[in-house]
Amino acid sequence: MYEVVRQIPRGCVASYGQVAFLAGNPRGARGVGFAMHRSPEPGGIPCHRVVFKDGGLCGGLAFGGEGIQRALLEEEGVVFLPDGRVDMARCGWLK
DNA sequence: CTATTGACCAGGG
DNA sequence: GCCCTGGCCAATA
């Protein structure tokens, strides 16, 4: 599953469920999230590119900051909506 | 090896 | 339309 996350191109985002599906676990969205949380290679796994199916972030328990994920994604060219969510329509992976 | 938890997702009230 | 509940997978203790 780590491979799948690693394959996410720069400037794109994928939902936990999407990653789980590509990883071969359509129902393992939860496991995916936890696997990232305790990822063996923190630097090799762009957890910030993985968000909810809605494009929403985890909410402060990730990476060590609230706006960190947003800042990183914006830095990569990901567009954020006024809602505070990622624009899945334009930056969503395989979309 | 078994039990509990955790950054999810979908359905029902 | 929003809030609560249930079920899956993976990892850690």
PDB file of C-alpha atoms (C1' of nucleotides) in Angstrom:
ATOM      1  CA  MET A   1       0.000   0.000   0.000  1.00  0.00           C
ATOM      2  CA  TYR A   2       2.960   2.248   0.643  1.00  0.00           C
ATOM      3  CA  GLU A   3       3.842   1.895  -3.024  1.00  0.00           C
ATOM      4  CA  VAL A   4       0.446   3.211  -4.054  1.00  0.00           C
ATOM      5  CA  VAL A   5       0.782   6.280  -1.876  1.00  0.00           C
ATOM      6  CA  ARG A   6       4.268   6.800  -3.220  1.00  0.00           C
ATOM      7  CA  GLN A   7       2.879   6.748  -6.772  1.00  0.00           C
ATOM      8  CA  ILE A   8       0.718   9.794  -6.133  1.00  0.00           C
ATOM      9  CA  PRO A   9       2.031  12.494  -8.479  1.00  0.00           C
ATOM     10  CA  ARG A  10       3.046  15.880  -7.172  1.00  0.00           C
ATOM     11  CA  GLY A  11       0.191  18.337  -7.151  1.00  0.00           C
ATOM     12  CA  CYS A  12      -2.442  15.630  -6.755  1.00  0.00           C
ATOM     13  CA  VAL A  13      -4.329  14.142  -3.849  1.00  0.00           C
ATOM     14  CA  ALA A  14      -5.997  10.798  -3.242  1.00  0.00           C
ATOM     15  CA  SER A  15      -8.582   9.738  -0.694  1.00  0.00           C
ATOM     16  CA  TYR A  16      -7.801   7.038   1.846  1.00  0.00           C
ATOM     17  CA  GLY A  17     -10.461   4.895   0.267  1.00  0.00           C
ATOM     18  CA  GLN A  18      -8.948   5.428  -3.172  1.00  0.00           C
ATOM     19  CA  VAL A  19      -5.510   4.427  -1.973  1.00  0.00           C
ATOM     20  CA  ALA A  20      -6.959   1.464  -0.125  1.00  0.00           C
ATOM     21  CA  PHE A  21      -8.749   0.385  -3.270  1.00  0.00           C
ATOM     22  CA  LEU A  22      -5.614   0.590  -5.398  1.00  0.00           C
ATOM     23  CA  ALA A  23      -3.719  -1.177  -2.661  1.00  0.00           C
ATOM     24  CA  GLY A  24      -6.169  -4.049  -2.949  1.00  0.00           C
ATOM     25  CA  ASN A  25      -8.241  -3.264   0.144  1.00  0.00           C
ATOM     26  CA  PRO A  26     -11.477  -1.549  -0.887  1.00  0.00           C
ATOM     27  CA  ARG A  27     -12.577  -1.560   2.750  1.00  0.00           C
ATOM     28  CA  GLY A  28      -9.194  -0.891   4.274  1.00  0.00           C
ATOM     29  CA  ALA A  29      -9.352   2.893   4.258  1.00  0.00           C
ATOM     30  CA  ARG A  30      -8.921   2.839   8.005  1.00  0.00           C
ATOM     31  CA  GLY A  31      -5.923   0.592   7.892  1.00  0.00           C
ATOM     32  CA  VAL A  32      -4.361   2.788   5.235  1.00  0.00           C
ATOM     33  CA  GLY A  33      -4.657   5.863   7.391  1.00  0.00           C
ATOM     34  CA  PHE A  34      -3.164   4.118  10.350  1.00  0.00           C
ATOM     35  CA  ALA A  35      -0.406   2.652   8.244  1.00  0.00           C
ATOM     36  CA  MET A  36       0.570   6.178   7.237  1.00  0.00           C
ATOM     37  CA  HIS A  37       0.351   7.393  10.768  1.00  0.00           C
ATOM     38  CA  ARG A  38       2.904   4.760  11.686  1.00  0.00           C
ATOM     39  CA  SER A  39       4.608   4.679   8.349  1.00  0.00           C
ATOM     40  CA  PRO A  40       8.023   2.961   8.208  1.00  0.00           C
ATOM     41  CA  GLU A  41       9.307   5.696   5.905  1.00  0.00           C
ATOM     42  CA  PRO A  42       7.896   9.081   6.933  1.00  0.00           C
ATOM     43  CA  GLY A  43       9.898  10.907   4.310  1.00  0.00           C
ATOM     44  CA  GLY A  44       9.121   8.469   1.519  1.00  0.00           C
ATOM     45  CA  ILE A  45       5.396   8.528   2.051  1.00  0.00           C
ATOM     46  CA  PRO A  46       3.602  11.775   1.163  1.00  0.00           C
ATOM     47  CA  CYS A  47       0.838  11.426   3.738  1.00  0.00           C
ATOM     48  CA  HIS A  48      -0.157  15.009   3.064  1.00  0.00           C
ATOM     49  CA  ARG A  49      -1.387  13.930  -0.376  1.00  0.00           C
ATOM     50  CA  VAL A  50      -3.786  11.511   1.213  1.00  0.00           C
ATOM     51  CA  VAL A  51      -7.073  13.019   2.381  1.00  0.00           C
ATOM     52  CA  PHE A  52     -10.686  12.107   3.010  1.00  0.00           C
ATOM     53  CA  LYS A  53     -12.905  11.182   0.111  1.00  0.00           C
ATOM     54  CA  ASP A  54     -14.324  14.699   0.418  1.00  0.00           C
ATOM     55  CA  GLY A  55     -10.879  16.201   0.260  1.00  0.00           C
ATOM     56  CA  GLY A  56     -11.000  17.147   3.917  1.00  0.00           C
ATOM     57  CA  LEU A  57      -7.950  16.872   6.134  1.00  0.00           C
ATOM     58  CA  CYS A  58      -7.550  14.840   9.283  1.00  0.00           C
ATOM     59  CA  GLY A  59      -7.645  17.833  11.548  1.00  0.00           C
ATOM     60  CA  GLY A  60      -4.555  18.540  13.558  1.00  0.00           C
ATOM     61  CA  LEU A  61      -3.481  14.984  14.314  1.00  0.00           C
ATOM     62  CA  ALA A  62      -1.456  14.758  11.167  1.00  0.00           C
ATOM     63  CA  PHE A  63       2.171  15.635  10.525  1.00  0.00           C
ATOM     64  CA  GLY A  64       2.308  17.698  13.661  1.00  0.00           C
ATOM     65  CA  GLY A  65       0.300  20.705  12.630  1.00  0.00           C
ATOM     66  CA  GLU A  66      -3.105  21.821  11.447  1.00  0.00           C
ATOM     67  CA  GLY A  67      -2.227  23.937   8.432  1.00  0.00           C
ATOM     68  CA  ILE A  68       0.875  21.917   7.615  1.00  0.00           C
ATOM     69  CA  GLN A  69      -0.858  19.599   5.202  1.00  0.00           C
ATOM     70  CA  ARG A  70      -2.597  22.477   3.473  1.00  0.00           C
ATOM     71  CA  ALA A  71       0.651  24.428   3.186  1.00  0.00           C
ATOM     72  CA  LEU A  72       2.490  21.464   1.673  1.00  0.00           C
ATOM     73  CA  LEU A  73      -0.264  20.760  -0.828  1.00  0.00           C
ATOM     74  CA  GLU A  74      -0.513  24.393  -1.833  1.00  0.00           C
ATOM     75  CA  GLU A  75       3.229  24.383  -2.286  1.00  0.00           C
ATOM     76  CA  GLU A  76       2.847  21.490  -4.696  1.00  0.00           C
ATOM     77  CA  GLY A  77       0.214  23.313  -6.671  1.00  0.00           C
ATOM     78  CA  VAL A  78      -2.905  21.755  -5.176  1.00  0.00           C
ATOM     79  CA  VAL A  79      -5.882  24.086  -5.207  1.00  0.00           C
ATOM     80  CA  PHE A  80      -7.859  24.471  -2.002  1.00  0.00           C
ATOM     81  CA  LEU A  81     -11.540  25.330  -1.975  1.00  0.00           C
ATOM     82  CA  PRO A  82     -12.999  28.035   0.304  1.00  0.00           C
ATOM     83  CA  ASP A  83     -14.420  25.172   2.364  1.00  0.00           C
ATOM     84  CA  GLY A  84     -10.934  24.304   3.456  1.00  0.00           C
ATOM     85  CA  ARG A  85     -10.967  21.126   1.378  1.00  0.00           C
ATOM     86  CA  VAL A  86      -8.807  20.082  -1.535  1.00  0.00           C
ATOM     87  CA  ASP A  87     -10.217  20.543  -5.008  1.00  0.00           C
ATOM     88  CA  MET A  88     -10.660  16.866  -5.839  1.00  0.00           C
ATOM     89  CA  ALA A  89     -12.251  17.803  -9.167  1.00  0.00           C
ATOM     90  CA  ARG A  90      -8.952  19.239 -10.406  1.00  0.00           C
ATOM     91  CA  CYS A  91      -6.247  17.788  -8.201  1.00  0.00           C
ATOM     92  CA  GLY A  92      -7.804  14.461  -7.350  1.00  0.00           C
ATOM     93  CA  TRP A  93      -5.678  11.498  -8.353  1.00  0.00           C
ATOM     94  CA  LEU A  94      -7.066   9.518 -11.341  1.00  0.00           C
ATOM     95  CA  LYS A  95      -9.534  12.261 -11.803  1.00  0.00           C
TER      96      LYS A  95
ATOM     97  C1'  DC B   1      -1.553 -15.050  18.976  1.00  0.00           C
ATOM     98  C1'  DT B   2      -5.474 -12.200  20.714  1.00  0.00           C
ATOM     99  C1'  DA B   3      -7.435  -7.756  21.959  1.00  0.00           C
ATOM    100  C1'  DT B   4      -7.832  -2.788  21.336  1.00  0.00           C
ATOM    101  C1'  DT B   5      -7.491   1.304  18.776  1.00  0.00           C
ATOM    102  C1'  DG B   6      -7.267   4.538  14.827  1.00  0.00           C
ATOM    103  C1'  DA B   7      -5.833   9.854  10.243  1.00  0.00           C
ATOM    104  C1'  DC B   8     -12.385   5.947   7.238  1.00  0.00           C
ATOM    105  C1'  DC B   9     -16.700   5.334   4.725  1.00  0.00           C
ATOM    106  C1'  DA B  10     -21.520   4.451   4.154  1.00  0.00           C
ATOM    107  C1'  DG B  11     -26.192   4.036   5.845  1.00  0.00           C
ATOM    108  C1'  DG B  12     -30.035   5.305   8.848  1.00  0.00           C
ATOM    109  C1'  DG B  13     -32.571   8.624  12.074  1.00  0.00           C
TER     110       DG B  13
ATOM    111  C1'  DG C   1     -29.078  18.454   5.758  1.00  0.00           C
ATOM    112  C1'  DC C   2     -26.625  17.122   9.974  1.00  0.00           C
ATOM    113  C1'  DC C   3     -25.575  13.635  13.725  1.00  0.00           C
ATOM    114  C1'  DC C   4     -24.975   8.995  15.298  1.00  0.00           C
ATOM    115  C1'  DT C   5     -24.015   4.058  14.571  1.00  0.00           C
ATOM    116  C1'  DG C   6     -21.910  -0.091  12.350  1.00  0.00           C
ATOM    117  C1'  DG C   7     -18.311  -2.621   9.795  1.00  0.00           C
ATOM    118  C1'  DC C   8     -14.101  -3.238   7.417  1.00  0.00           C
ATOM    119  C1'  DC C   9      -8.439  -3.501   7.483  1.00  0.00           C
ATOM    120  C1'  DA C  10      -3.974  -2.786   9.429  1.00  0.00           C
ATOM    121  C1'  DA C  11      -0.825  -1.845  13.223  1.00  0.00           C
ATOM    122  C1'  DT C  12       0.550  -1.717  18.038  1.00  0.00           C
ATOM    123  C1'  DA C  13       0.528  -3.360  22.797  1.00  0.00           C
TER     124       DA C  13
END
